[in-house]
PDB file of N, CA and C in Angstrom:
ATOM      1  N   MET A  93       0.846  -1.179   0.000  1.00  0.00           N
ATOM      2  CA  MET A  93       0.000   0.000   0.000  1.00  0.00           C
ATOM      3  C   MET A  93       0.889   1.239   0.000  1.00  0.00           C
ATOM      4  N   SER A  94       0.513   2.210  -0.782  1.00  0.00           N
ATOM      5  CA  SER A  94       1.294   3.438  -0.853  1.00  0.00           C
ATOM      6  C   SER A  94       1.031   4.314   0.370  1.00  0.00           C
ATOM      7  N   GLU A  95       1.949   5.215   0.626  1.00  0.00           N
ATOM      8  CA  GLU A  95       1.785   6.149   1.744  1.00  0.00           C
ATOM      9  C   GLU A  95       0.538   7.008   1.542  1.00  0.00           C
ATOM     10  N   HIS A  96       0.296   7.414   0.304  1.00  0.00           N
ATOM     11  CA  HIS A  96      -0.877   8.224  -0.002  1.00  0.00           C
ATOM     12  C   HIS A  96      -2.166   7.470   0.335  1.00  0.00           C
ATOM     13  N   SER A  97      -2.263   6.211  -0.066  1.00  0.00           N
ATOM     14  CA  SER A  97      -3.452   5.396   0.224  1.00  0.00           C
ATOM     15  C   SER A  97      -3.627   5.207   1.728  1.00  0.00           C
ATOM     16  N   ALA A  98      -2.517   4.981   2.431  1.00  0.00           N
ATOM     17  CA  ALA A  98      -2.577   4.793   3.878  1.00  0.00           C
ATOM     18  C   ALA A  98      -3.081   6.057   4.573  1.00  0.00           C
ATOM     19  N   LYS A  99      -2.597   7.211   4.130  1.00  0.00           N
ATOM     20  CA  LYS A  99      -3.048   8.478   4.723  1.00  0.00           C
ATOM     21  C   LYS A  99      -4.542   8.698   4.481  1.00  0.00           C
ATOM     22  N   GLU A 100      -5.002   8.343   3.305  1.00  0.00           N
ATOM     23  CA  GLU A 100      -6.431   8.479   3.001  1.00  0.00           C
ATOM     24  C   GLU A 100      -7.271   7.608   3.924  1.00  0.00           C
ATOM     25  N   LEU A 101      -6.837   6.391   4.166  1.00  0.00           N
ATOM     26  CA  LEU A 101      -7.572   5.497   5.057  1.00  0.00           C
ATOM     27  C   LEU A 101      -7.568   6.022   6.494  1.00  0.00           C
ATOM     28  N   LEU A 102      -6.434   6.558   6.934  1.00  0.00           N
ATOM     29  CA  LEU A 102      -6.349   7.113   8.291  1.00  0.00           C
ATOM     30  C   LEU A 102      -7.307   8.279   8.497  1.00  0.00           C
ATOM     31  N   GLU A 103      -7.565   9.024   7.450  1.00  0.00           N
ATOM     32  CA  GLU A 103      -8.430  10.197   7.547  1.00  0.00           C
ATOM     33  C   GLU A 103      -9.911   9.844   7.562  1.00  0.00           C
ATOM     34  N   LYS A 104     -10.274   8.625   7.241  1.00  0.00           N
ATOM     35  CA  LYS A 104     -11.679   8.212   7.209  1.00  0.00           C
ATOM     36  C   LYS A 104     -12.135   7.853   8.621  1.00  0.00           C
ATOM     37  N   SER A 105     -12.784   8.782   9.282  1.00  0.00           N
ATOM     38  CA  SER A 105     -13.189   8.587  10.675  1.00  0.00           C
ATOM     39  C   SER A 105     -14.167   7.437  10.849  1.00  0.00           C
ATOM     40  N   GLU A 106     -14.935   7.132   9.811  1.00  0.00           N
ATOM     41  CA  GLU A 106     -15.921   6.063   9.915  1.00  0.00           C
ATOM     42  C   GLU A 106     -15.268   4.680  10.038  1.00  0.00           C
ATOM     43  N   LEU A 107     -13.995   4.575   9.773  1.00  0.00           N
ATOM     44  CA  LEU A 107     -13.298   3.291   9.893  1.00  0.00           C
ATOM     45  C   LEU A 107     -12.945   2.960  11.341  1.00  0.00           C
ATOM     46  N   GLY A 108     -13.011   3.941  12.226  1.00  0.00           N
ATOM     47  CA  GLY A 108     -12.736   3.693  13.642  1.00  0.00           C
ATOM     48  C   GLY A 108     -11.275   3.495  13.971  1.00  0.00           C
ATOM     49  N   ILE A 109     -10.389   4.160  13.240  1.00  0.00           N
ATOM     50  CA  ILE A 109      -8.959   3.989  13.488  1.00  0.00           C
ATOM     51  C   ILE A 109      -8.308   5.271  14.006  1.00  0.00           C
ATOM     52  N   HIS A 110      -9.085   6.090  14.703  1.00  0.00           N
ATOM     53  CA  HIS A 110      -8.530   7.316  15.278  1.00  0.00           C
ATOM     54  C   HIS A 110      -7.430   6.967  16.291  1.00  0.00           C
ATOM     55  N   GLY A 111      -6.477   7.855  16.411  1.00  0.00           N
ATOM     56  CA  GLY A 111      -5.401   7.681  17.376  1.00  0.00           C
ATOM     57  C   GLY A 111      -4.167   6.971  16.841  1.00  0.00           C
ATOM     58  N   TRP A 112      -4.280   6.379  15.677  1.00  0.00           N
ATOM     59  CA  TRP A 112      -3.136   5.680  15.088  1.00  0.00           C
ATOM     60  C   TRP A 112      -2.339   6.643  14.218  1.00  0.00           C
ATOM     61  N   ASP A 113      -1.028   6.467  14.217  1.00  0.00           N
ATOM     62  CA  ASP A 113      -0.138   7.282  13.396  1.00  0.00           C
ATOM     63  C   ASP A 113       0.480   6.419  12.310  1.00  0.00           C
ATOM     64  N   LEU A 114       0.763   7.054  11.207  1.00  0.00           N
ATOM     65  CA  LEU A 114       1.473   6.409  10.109  1.00  0.00           C
ATOM     66  C   LEU A 114       2.948   6.731  10.284  1.00  0.00           C
ATOM     67  N   VAL A 115       3.774   5.704  10.381  1.00  0.00           N
ATOM     68  CA  VAL A 115       5.211   5.908  10.545  1.00  0.00           C
ATOM     69  C   VAL A 115       5.953   5.089   9.496  1.00  0.00           C
ATOM     70  N   SER A 116       7.140   5.542   9.174  1.00  0.00           N
ATOM     71  CA  SER A 116       8.008   4.806   8.268  1.00  0.00           C
ATOM     72  C   SER A 116       9.281   4.464   9.033  1.00  0.00           C
ATOM     73  N   GLU A 117       9.540   3.168   9.159  1.00  0.00           N
ATOM     74  CA  GLU A 117      10.741   2.708   9.855  1.00  0.00           C
ATOM     75  C   GLU A 117      11.497   1.765   8.930  1.00  0.00           C
ATOM     76  N   GLY A 118      12.695   2.123   8.596  1.00  0.00           N
ATOM     77  CA  GLY A 118      13.494   1.282   7.709  1.00  0.00           C
ATOM     78  C   GLY A 118      12.861   1.088   6.350  1.00  0.00           C
ATOM     79  N   GLY A 119      12.134   2.115   5.897  1.00  0.00           N
ATOM     80  CA  GLY A 119      11.478   2.034   4.601  1.00  0.00           C
ATOM     81  C   GLY A 119      10.154   1.273   4.610  1.00  0.00           C
ATOM     82  N   LYS A 120       9.709   0.845   5.794  1.00  0.00           N
ATOM     83  CA  LYS A 120       8.443   0.117   5.922  1.00  0.00           C
ATOM     84  C   LYS A 120       7.396   1.015   6.559  1.00  0.00           C
ATOM     85  N   LEU A 121       6.231   1.096   5.920  1.00  0.00           N
ATOM     86  CA  LEU A 121       5.126   1.844   6.511  1.00  0.00           C
ATOM     87  C   LEU A 121       4.450   0.987   7.573  1.00  0.00           C
ATOM     88  N   LYS A 122       4.128   1.626   8.693  1.00  0.00           N
ATOM     89  CA  LYS A 122       3.477   0.937   9.802  1.00  0.00           C
ATOM     90  C   LYS A 122       2.424   1.851  10.405  1.00  0.00           C
ATOM     91  N   LEU A 123       1.433   1.244  11.023  1.00  0.00           N
ATOM     92  CA  LEU A 123       0.516   1.971  11.891  1.00  0.00           C
ATOM     93  C   LEU A 123       1.051   1.807  13.303  1.00  0.00           C
ATOM     94  N   GLN A 124       0.999   2.895  14.076  1.00  0.00           N
ATOM     95  CA  GLN A 124       1.556   2.849  15.418  1.00  0.00           C
ATOM     96  C   GLN A 124       0.662   3.627  16.370  1.00  0.00           C
ATOM     97  N   ARG A 125       0.487   3.074  17.553  1.00  0.00           N
ATOM     98  CA  ARG A 125      -0.287   3.775  18.577  1.00  0.00           C
ATOM     99  C   ARG A 125       0.282   3.421  19.939  1.00  0.00           C
ATOM    100  N   SER A 126       0.229   4.400  20.858  1.00  0.00           N
ATOM    101  CA  SER A 126       0.739   4.213  22.214  1.00  0.00           C
ATOM    102  C   SER A 126      -0.328   4.559  23.232  1.00  0.00           C
ATOM    103  N   TRP A 127      -0.242   3.903  24.374  1.00  0.00           N
ATOM    104  CA  TRP A 127      -1.122   4.158  25.505  1.00  0.00           C
ATOM    105  C   TRP A 127      -0.297   4.086  26.775  1.00  0.00           C
ATOM    106  N   LYS A 128      -0.859   4.604  27.870  1.00  0.00           N
ATOM    107  CA  LYS A 128      -0.269   4.425  29.187  1.00  0.00           C
ATOM    108  C   LYS A 128      -1.267   3.643  30.024  1.00  0.00           C
ATOM    109  N   ALA A 129      -0.797   2.547  30.546  1.00  0.00           N
ATOM    110  CA  ALA A 129      -1.638   1.711  31.396  1.00  0.00           C
ATOM    111  C   ALA A 129      -1.580   2.223  32.834  1.00  0.00           C
ATOM    112  N   LYS A 130      -2.556   1.803  33.616  1.00  0.00           N
ATOM    113  CA  LYS A 130      -2.598   2.206  35.023  1.00  0.00           C
ATOM    114  C   LYS A 130      -1.496   1.545  35.841  1.00  0.00           C
ATOM    115  N   SER A 131      -1.058   0.374  35.414  1.00  0.00           N
ATOM    116  CA  SER A 131      -0.026  -0.358  36.147  1.00  0.00           C
ATOM    117  C   SER A 131       0.634  -1.353  35.194  1.00  0.00           C
ATOM    118  N   PHE A 132       1.683  -1.982  35.674  1.00  0.00           N
ATOM    119  CA  PHE A 132       2.367  -3.002  34.902  1.00  0.00           C
ATOM    120  C   PHE A 132       1.421  -4.154  34.581  1.00  0.00           C
ATOM    121  N   MET A 133       0.676  -4.608  35.573  1.00  0.00           N
ATOM    122  CA  MET A 133      -0.247  -5.725  35.370  1.00  0.00           C
ATOM    123  C   MET A 133      -1.381  -5.344  34.414  1.00  0.00           C
ATOM    124  N   LYS A 134      -1.850  -4.100  34.483  1.00  0.00           N
ATOM    125  CA  LYS A 134      -2.901  -3.643  33.553  1.00  0.00           C
ATOM    126  C   LYS A 134      -2.361  -3.591  32.129  1.00  0.00           C
ATOM    127  N   ALA A 135      -1.086  -3.248  31.970  1.00  0.00           N
ATOM    128  CA  ALA A 135      -0.472  -3.241  30.640  1.00  0.00           C
ATOM    129  C   ALA A 135      -0.466  -4.653  30.055  1.00  0.00           C
ATOM    130  N   LEU A 136      -0.150  -5.627  30.887  1.00  0.00           N
ATOM    131  CA  LEU A 136      -0.146  -7.017  30.424  1.00  0.00           C
ATOM    132  C   LEU A 136      -1.560  -7.498  30.106  1.00  0.00           C
ATOM    133  N   GLU A 137      -2.539  -7.067  30.888  1.00  0.00           N
ATOM    134  CA  GLU A 137      -3.936  -7.407  30.590  1.00  0.00           C
ATOM    135  C   GLU A 137      -4.357  -6.803  29.250  1.00  0.00           C
ATOM    136  N   PHE A 138      -3.934  -5.577  29.003  1.00  0.00           N
ATOM    137  CA  PHE A 138      -4.226  -4.918  27.732  1.00  0.00           C
ATOM    138  C   PHE A 138      -3.657  -5.744  26.576  1.00  0.00           C
ATOM    139  N   PHE A 139      -2.400  -6.146  26.695  1.00  0.00           N
ATOM    140  CA  PHE A 139      -1.781  -6.951  25.648  1.00  0.00           C
ATOM    141  C   PHE A 139      -2.498  -8.284  25.461  1.00  0.00           C
ATOM    142  N   GLN A 140      -3.004  -8.872  26.539  1.00  0.00           N
ATOM    143  CA  GLN A 140      -3.733 -10.136  26.418  1.00  0.00           C
ATOM    144  C   GLN A 140      -4.994  -9.946  25.579  1.00  0.00           C
ATOM    145  N   LEU A 141      -5.720  -8.857  25.810  1.00  0.00           N
ATOM    146  CA  LEU A 141      -6.916  -8.571  25.014  1.00  0.00           C
ATOM    147  C   LEU A 141      -6.569  -8.359  23.540  1.00  0.00           C
ATOM    148  N   VAL A 142      -5.506  -7.620  23.298  1.00  0.00           N
ATOM    149  CA  VAL A 142      -5.059  -7.395  21.917  1.00  0.00           C
ATOM    150  C   VAL A 142      -4.650  -8.726  21.287  1.00  0.00           C
ATOM    151  N   ALA A 143      -3.951  -9.550  22.040  1.00  0.00           N
ATOM    152  CA  ALA A 143      -3.491 -10.842  21.526  1.00  0.00           C
ATOM    153  C   ALA A 143      -4.662 -11.739  21.131  1.00  0.00           C
ATOM    154  N   GLU A 144      -5.737 -11.701  21.903  1.00  0.00           N
ATOM    155  CA  GLU A 144      -6.907 -12.520  21.583  1.00  0.00           C
ATOM    156  C   GLU A 144      -7.537 -12.091  20.258  1.00  0.00           C
ATOM    157  N   VAL A 145      -7.638 -10.785  20.034  1.00  0.00           N
ATOM    158  CA  VAL A 145      -8.180 -10.279  18.776  1.00  0.00           C
ATOM    159  C   VAL A 145      -7.234 -10.622  17.622  1.00  0.00           C
ATOM    160  N   ALA A 146      -5.949 -10.416  17.841  1.00  0.00           N
ATOM    161  CA  ALA A 146      -4.960 -10.690  16.798  1.00  0.00           C
ATOM    162  C   ALA A 146      -4.969 -12.167  16.418  1.00  0.00           C
ATOM    163  N   GLU A 147      -5.062 -13.030  17.386  1.00  0.00           N
ATOM    164  CA  GLU A 147      -5.075 -14.472  17.108  1.00  0.00           C
ATOM    165  C   GLU A 147      -6.322 -14.851  16.318  1.00  0.00           C
ATOM    166  N   ALA A 148      -7.466 -14.282  16.700  1.00  0.00           N
ATOM    167  CA  ALA A 148      -8.709 -14.555  15.971  1.00  0.00           C
ATOM    168  C   ALA A 148      -8.630 -14.081  14.527  1.00  0.00           C
ATOM    169  N   GLU A 149      -7.913 -12.983  14.300  1.00  0.00           N
ATOM    170  CA  GLU A 149      -7.755 -12.423  12.959  1.00  0.00           C
ATOM    171  C   GLU A 149      -6.637 -13.105  12.166  1.00  0.00           C
ATOM    172  N   GLY A 150      -5.781 -13.832  12.865  1.00  0.00           N
ATOM    173  CA  GLY A 150      -4.625 -14.420  12.198  1.00  0.00           C
ATOM    174  C   GLY A 150      -3.652 -13.367  11.720  1.00  0.00           C
ATOM    175  N   HIS A 151      -3.594 -12.262  12.451  1.00  0.00           N
ATOM    176  CA  HIS A 151      -2.750 -11.126  12.063  1.00  0.00           C
ATOM    177  C   HIS A 151      -2.121 -10.581  13.335  1.00  0.00           C
ATOM    178  N   HIS A 152      -0.821 -10.704  13.455  1.00  0.00           N
ATOM    179  CA  HIS A 152      -0.156 -10.466  14.732  1.00  0.00           C
ATOM    180  C   HIS A 152       0.715  -9.205  14.713  1.00  0.00           C
ATOM    181  N   PRO A 153       0.379  -8.236  15.572  1.00  0.00           N
ATOM    182  CA  PRO A 153       1.143  -6.989  15.634  1.00  0.00           C
ATOM    183  C   PRO A 153       2.408  -7.146  16.469  1.00  0.00           C
ATOM    184  N   ASP A 154       3.255  -6.150  16.386  1.00  0.00           N
ATOM    185  CA  ASP A 154       4.406  -6.056  17.273  1.00  0.00           C
ATOM    186  C   ASP A 154       3.937  -5.308  18.521  1.00  0.00           C
ATOM    187  N   LEU A 155       4.089  -5.938  19.679  1.00  0.00           N
ATOM    188  CA  LEU A 155       3.666  -5.358  20.942  1.00  0.00           C
ATOM    189  C   LEU A 155       4.903  -4.961  21.739  1.00  0.00           C
ATOM    190  N   HIS A 156       4.893  -3.742  22.287  1.00  0.00           N
ATOM    191  CA  HIS A 156       6.037  -3.238  23.032  1.00  0.00           C
ATOM    192  C   HIS A 156       5.572  -2.743  24.401  1.00  0.00           C
ATOM    193  N   LEU A 157       6.266  -3.174  25.439  1.00  0.00           N
ATOM    194  CA  LEU A 157       6.045  -2.663  26.786  1.00  0.00           C
ATOM    195  C   LEU A 157       7.338  -1.991  27.208  1.00  0.00           C
ATOM    196  N   VAL A 158       7.268  -0.676  27.395  1.00  0.00           N
ATOM    197  CA  VAL A 158       8.451   0.112  27.729  1.00  0.00           C
ATOM    198  C   VAL A 158       8.262   0.664  29.138  1.00  0.00           C
ATOM    199  N   CYS A 159       9.310   0.576  29.931  1.00  0.00           N
ATOM    200  CA  CYS A 159       9.228   0.900  31.354  1.00  0.00           C
ATOM    201  C   CYS A 159       8.184  -0.014  31.976  1.00  0.00           C
ATOM    202  N   TRP A 160       7.328   0.513  32.787  1.00  0.00           N
ATOM    203  CA  TRP A 160       6.383  -0.362  33.485  1.00  0.00           C
ATOM    204  C   TRP A 160       4.948  -0.214  33.008  1.00  0.00           C
ATOM    205  N   ASN A 161       4.658   0.842  32.240  1.00  0.00           N
ATOM    206  CA  ASN A 161       3.256   1.024  31.843  1.00  0.00           C
ATOM    207  C   ASN A 161       3.046   1.650  30.469  1.00  0.00           C
ATOM    208  N   ASN A 162       4.087   1.839  29.716  1.00  0.00           N
ATOM    209  CA  ASN A 162       3.961   2.419  28.375  1.00  0.00           C
ATOM    210  C   ASN A 162       3.808   1.294  27.359  1.00  0.00           C
ATOM    211  N   VAL A 163       2.649   1.233  26.724  1.00  0.00           N
ATOM    212  CA  VAL A 163       2.401   0.187  25.744  1.00  0.00           C
ATOM    213  C   VAL A 163       2.328   0.806  24.353  1.00  0.00           C
ATOM    214  N   LYS A 164       2.875   0.074  23.398  1.00  0.00           N
ATOM    215  CA  LYS A 164       2.889   0.547  22.017  1.00  0.00           C
ATOM    216  C   LYS A 164       2.627  -0.638  21.110  1.00  0.00           C
ATOM    217  N   ILE A 165       1.855  -0.384  20.064  1.00  0.00           N
ATOM    218  CA  ILE A 165       1.583  -1.409  19.072  1.00  0.00           C
ATOM    219  C   ILE A 165       2.024  -0.898  17.705  1.00  0.00           C
ATOM    220  N   ASP A 166       2.754  -1.737  16.994  1.00  0.00           N
ATOM    221  CA  ASP A 166       3.110  -1.496  15.599  1.00  0.00           C
ATOM    222  C   ASP A 166       2.349  -2.507  14.758  1.00  0.00           C
ATOM    223  N   LEU A 167       1.612  -2.007  13.786  1.00  0.00           N
ATOM    224  CA  LEU A 167       0.869  -2.863  12.874  1.00  0.00           C
ATOM    225  C   LEU A 167       1.439  -2.727  11.476  1.00  0.00           C
ATOM    226  N   TRP A 168       1.769  -3.843  10.879  1.00  0.00           N
ATOM    227  CA  TRP A 168       2.211  -3.905   9.497  1.00  0.00           C
ATOM    228  C   TRP A 168       2.205  -5.368   9.098  1.00  0.00           C
ATOM    229  N   THR A 169       2.120  -5.614   7.836  1.00  0.00           N
ATOM    230  CA  THR A 169       2.062  -6.982   7.344  1.00  0.00           C
ATOM    231  C   THR A 169       3.473  -7.424   6.994  1.00  0.00           C
ATOM    232  N   HIS A 170       4.011  -8.265   7.835  1.00  0.00           N
ATOM    233  CA  HIS A 170       5.397  -8.694   7.694  1.00  0.00           C
ATOM    234  C   HIS A 170       5.656  -9.352   6.342  1.00  0.00           C
ATOM    235  N   SER A 171       4.707 -10.145   5.854  1.00  0.00           N
ATOM    236  CA  SER A 171       4.924 -10.896   4.612  1.00  0.00           C
ATOM    237  C   SER A 171       5.061 -10.001   3.375  1.00  0.00           C
ATOM    238  N   VAL A 172       4.501  -8.777   3.432  1.00  0.00           N
ATOM    239  CA  VAL A 172       4.640  -7.864   2.294  1.00  0.00           C
ATOM    240  C   VAL A 172       5.577  -6.696   2.616  1.00  0.00           C
ATOM    241  N   GLY A 173       6.042  -6.634   3.861  1.00  0.00           N
ATOM    242  CA  GLY A 173       6.971  -5.576   4.237  1.00  0.00           C
ATOM    243  C   GLY A 173       6.347  -4.197   4.267  1.00  0.00           C
ATOM    244  N   GLY A 174       5.071  -4.111   4.605  1.00  0.00           N
ATOM    245  CA  GLY A 174       4.388  -2.817   4.672  1.00  0.00           C
ATOM    246  C   GLY A 174       2.935  -2.995   5.075  1.00  0.00           C
ATOM    247  N   LEU A 175       2.137  -2.006   4.749  1.00  0.00           N
ATOM    248  CA  LEU A 175       0.735  -1.995   5.158  1.00  0.00           C
ATOM    249  C   LEU A 175      -0.183  -2.671   4.149  1.00  0.00           C
ATOM    250  N   THR A 176      -1.207  -3.308   4.696  1.00  0.00           N
ATOM    251  CA  THR A 176      -2.304  -3.843   3.900  1.00  0.00           C
ATOM    252  C   THR A 176      -3.605  -3.472   4.601  1.00  0.00           C
ATOM    253  N   GLU A 177      -4.700  -3.763   3.955  1.00  0.00           N
ATOM    254  CA  GLU A 177      -6.016  -3.486   4.537  1.00  0.00           C
ATOM    255  C   GLU A 177      -6.184  -4.201   5.882  1.00  0.00           C
ATOM    256  N   ASN A 178      -5.588  -5.365   6.035  1.00  0.00           N
ATOM    257  CA  ASN A 178      -5.690  -6.114   7.288  1.00  0.00           C
ATOM    258  C   ASN A 178      -5.171  -5.337   8.486  1.00  0.00           C
ATOM    259  N   ASP A 179      -4.164  -4.505   8.276  1.00  0.00           N
ATOM    260  CA  ASP A 179      -3.616  -3.703   9.365  1.00  0.00           C
ATOM    261  C   ASP A 179      -4.645  -2.684   9.853  1.00  0.00           C
ATOM    262  N   PHE A 180      -5.375  -2.097   8.939  1.00  0.00           N
ATOM    263  CA  PHE A 180      -6.391  -1.115   9.302  1.00  0.00           C
ATOM    264  C   PHE A 180      -7.582  -1.796   9.984  1.00  0.00           C
ATOM    265  N   ILE A 181      -7.912  -2.982   9.544  1.00  0.00           N
ATOM    266  CA  ILE A 181      -8.998  -3.745  10.182  1.00  0.00           C
ATOM    267  C   ILE A 181      -8.620  -4.075  11.624  1.00  0.00           C
ATOM    268  N   LEU A 182      -7.397  -4.546  11.834  1.00  0.00           N
ATOM    269  CA  LEU A 182      -6.968  -4.871  13.191  1.00  0.00           C
ATOM    270  C   LEU A 182      -6.883  -3.619  14.056  1.00  0.00           C
ATOM    271  N   ALA A 183      -6.426  -2.509  13.501  1.00  0.00           N
ATOM    272  CA  ALA A 183      -6.379  -1.251  14.264  1.00  0.00           C
ATOM    273  C   ALA A 183      -7.781  -0.868  14.743  1.00  0.00           C
ATOM    274  N   ALA A 184      -8.776  -0.994  13.884  1.00  0.00           N
ATOM    275  CA  ALA A 184     -10.159  -0.682  14.266  1.00  0.00           C
ATOM    276  C   ALA A 184     -10.646  -1.627  15.353  1.00  0.00           C
ATOM    277  N   LYS A 185     -10.286  -2.891  15.270  1.00  0.00           N
ATOM    278  CA  LYS A 185     -10.713  -3.860  16.281  1.00  0.00           C
ATOM    279  C   LYS A 185     -10.031  -3.604  17.619  1.00  0.00           C
ATOM    280  N   VAL A 186      -8.781  -3.189  17.598  1.00  0.00           N
ATOM    281  CA  VAL A 186      -8.097  -2.816  18.839  1.00  0.00           C
ATOM    282  C   VAL A 186      -8.780  -1.595  19.446  1.00  0.00           C
ATOM    283  N   ASN A 187      -9.105  -0.614  18.618  1.00  0.00           N
ATOM    284  CA  ASN A 187      -9.797   0.578  19.116  1.00  0.00           C
ATOM    285  C   ASN A 187     -11.150   0.241  19.722  1.00  0.00           C
ATOM    286  N   ALA A 188     -11.794  -0.818  19.259  1.00  0.00           N
ATOM    287  CA  ALA A 188     -13.121  -1.192  19.747  1.00  0.00           C
ATOM    288  C   ALA A 188     -13.077  -1.961  21.072  1.00  0.00           C
ATOM    289  N   LEU A 189     -11.884  -2.365  21.502  1.00  0.00           N
ATOM    290  CA  LEU A 189     -11.779  -3.084  22.768  1.00  0.00           C
ATOM    291  C   LEU A 189     -12.187  -2.183  23.927  1.00  0.00           C
ATOM    292  N   HIS A 190     -12.825  -2.756  24.917  1.00  0.00           N
ATOM    293  CA  HIS A 190     -13.200  -2.002  26.124  1.00  0.00           C
ATOM    294  C   HIS A 190     -12.065  -2.130  27.137  1.00  0.00           C
ATOM    295  N   VAL A 191     -11.166  -1.155  27.099  1.00  0.00           N
ATOM    296  CA  VAL A 191      -9.962  -1.204  27.926  1.00  0.00           C
ATOM    297  C   VAL A 191      -9.837   0.000  28.857  1.00  0.00           C
ATOM    298  N   GLU A 192     -10.922   0.743  29.001  1.00  0.00           N
ATOM    299  CA  GLU A 192     -10.871   1.962  29.809  1.00  0.00           C
ATOM    300  C   GLU A 192     -10.383   1.692  31.232  1.00  0.00           C
ATOM    301  N   ASN A 193     -10.738   0.523  31.778  1.00  0.00           N
ATOM    302  CA  ASN A 193     -10.338   0.192  33.147  1.00  0.00           C
ATOM    303  C   ASN A 193      -8.851  -0.151  33.248  1.00  0.00           C
ATOM    304  N   LEU A 194      -8.190  -0.340  32.127  1.00  0.00           N
ATOM    305  CA  LEU A 194      -6.765  -0.701  32.125  1.00  0.00           C
ATOM    306  C   LEU A 194      -5.851   0.497  31.883  1.00  0.00           C
ATOM    307  N   LEU A 195      -6.409   1.541  31.283  1.00  0.00           N
ATOM    308  CA  LEU A 195      -5.590   2.673  30.847  1.00  0.00           C
ATOM    309  C   LEU A 195      -5.818   3.908  31.694  1.00  0.00           C
ATOM    310  N   ARG A 196      -4.833   4.769  31.697  1.00  0.00           N
ATOM    311  CA  ARG A 196      -5.009   6.068  32.328  1.00  0.00           C
ATOM    312  C   ARG A 196      -6.078   6.837  31.567  1.00  0.00           C
ATOM    313  N   ARG A 197      -6.654   7.843  32.166  1.00  0.00           N
ATOM    314  CA  ARG A 197      -7.763   8.574  31.551  1.00  0.00           C
ATOM    315  C   ARG A 197      -7.457   9.093  30.175  1.00  0.00           C
ATOM    316  N   LYS A 198      -6.314   9.732  30.024  1.00  0.00           N
ATOM    317  CA  LYS A 198      -5.915  10.271  28.724  1.00  0.00           C
ATOM    318  C   LYS A 198      -4.893   9.335  28.126  1.00  0.00           C
ATOM    319  N   ALA A 199      -5.073   9.001  26.844  1.00  0.00           N
ATOM    320  CA  ALA A 199      -4.132   8.113  26.167  1.00  0.00           C
ATOM    321  C   ALA A 199      -2.722   8.690  26.153  1.00  0.00           C
ATOM    322  N   SER A 200      -2.623  10.012  26.250  1.00  0.00           N
ATOM    323  CA  SER A 200      -1.306  10.658  26.198  1.00  0.00           C
ATOM    324  C   SER A 200      -0.691  10.878  27.572  1.00  0.00           C
ATOM    325  N   ASP A 201      -1.355  10.443  28.659  1.00  0.00           N
ATOM    326  CA  ASP A 201      -0.785  10.619  30.003  1.00  0.00           C
ATOM    327  C   ASP A 201       0.527   9.887  30.154  1.00  0.00           C
TER     328      ASP A 201
END
């Protein structure tokens, strides 16, 4: 998927992928989003919920836990070395998870 196409998809609010950023790392386009969990254990619970959705979709993101409560997800299709529609579908499904009890009030806290 081209960067232009990816940006167009990100701008479509009806897709439910707000909060995700388009990044280029090593020439690969990725969707990326970060959150702050309430605690270390809540961060792991968050990842478990994401893992369940990812496993059901057969599409597995890169999950990062930095320090004790900073969680980050990188979405990209490893087999094509960039973004596909599946990445946007998984981003929307992650956004639809009910994780308010696991995260700090503001995603940017």
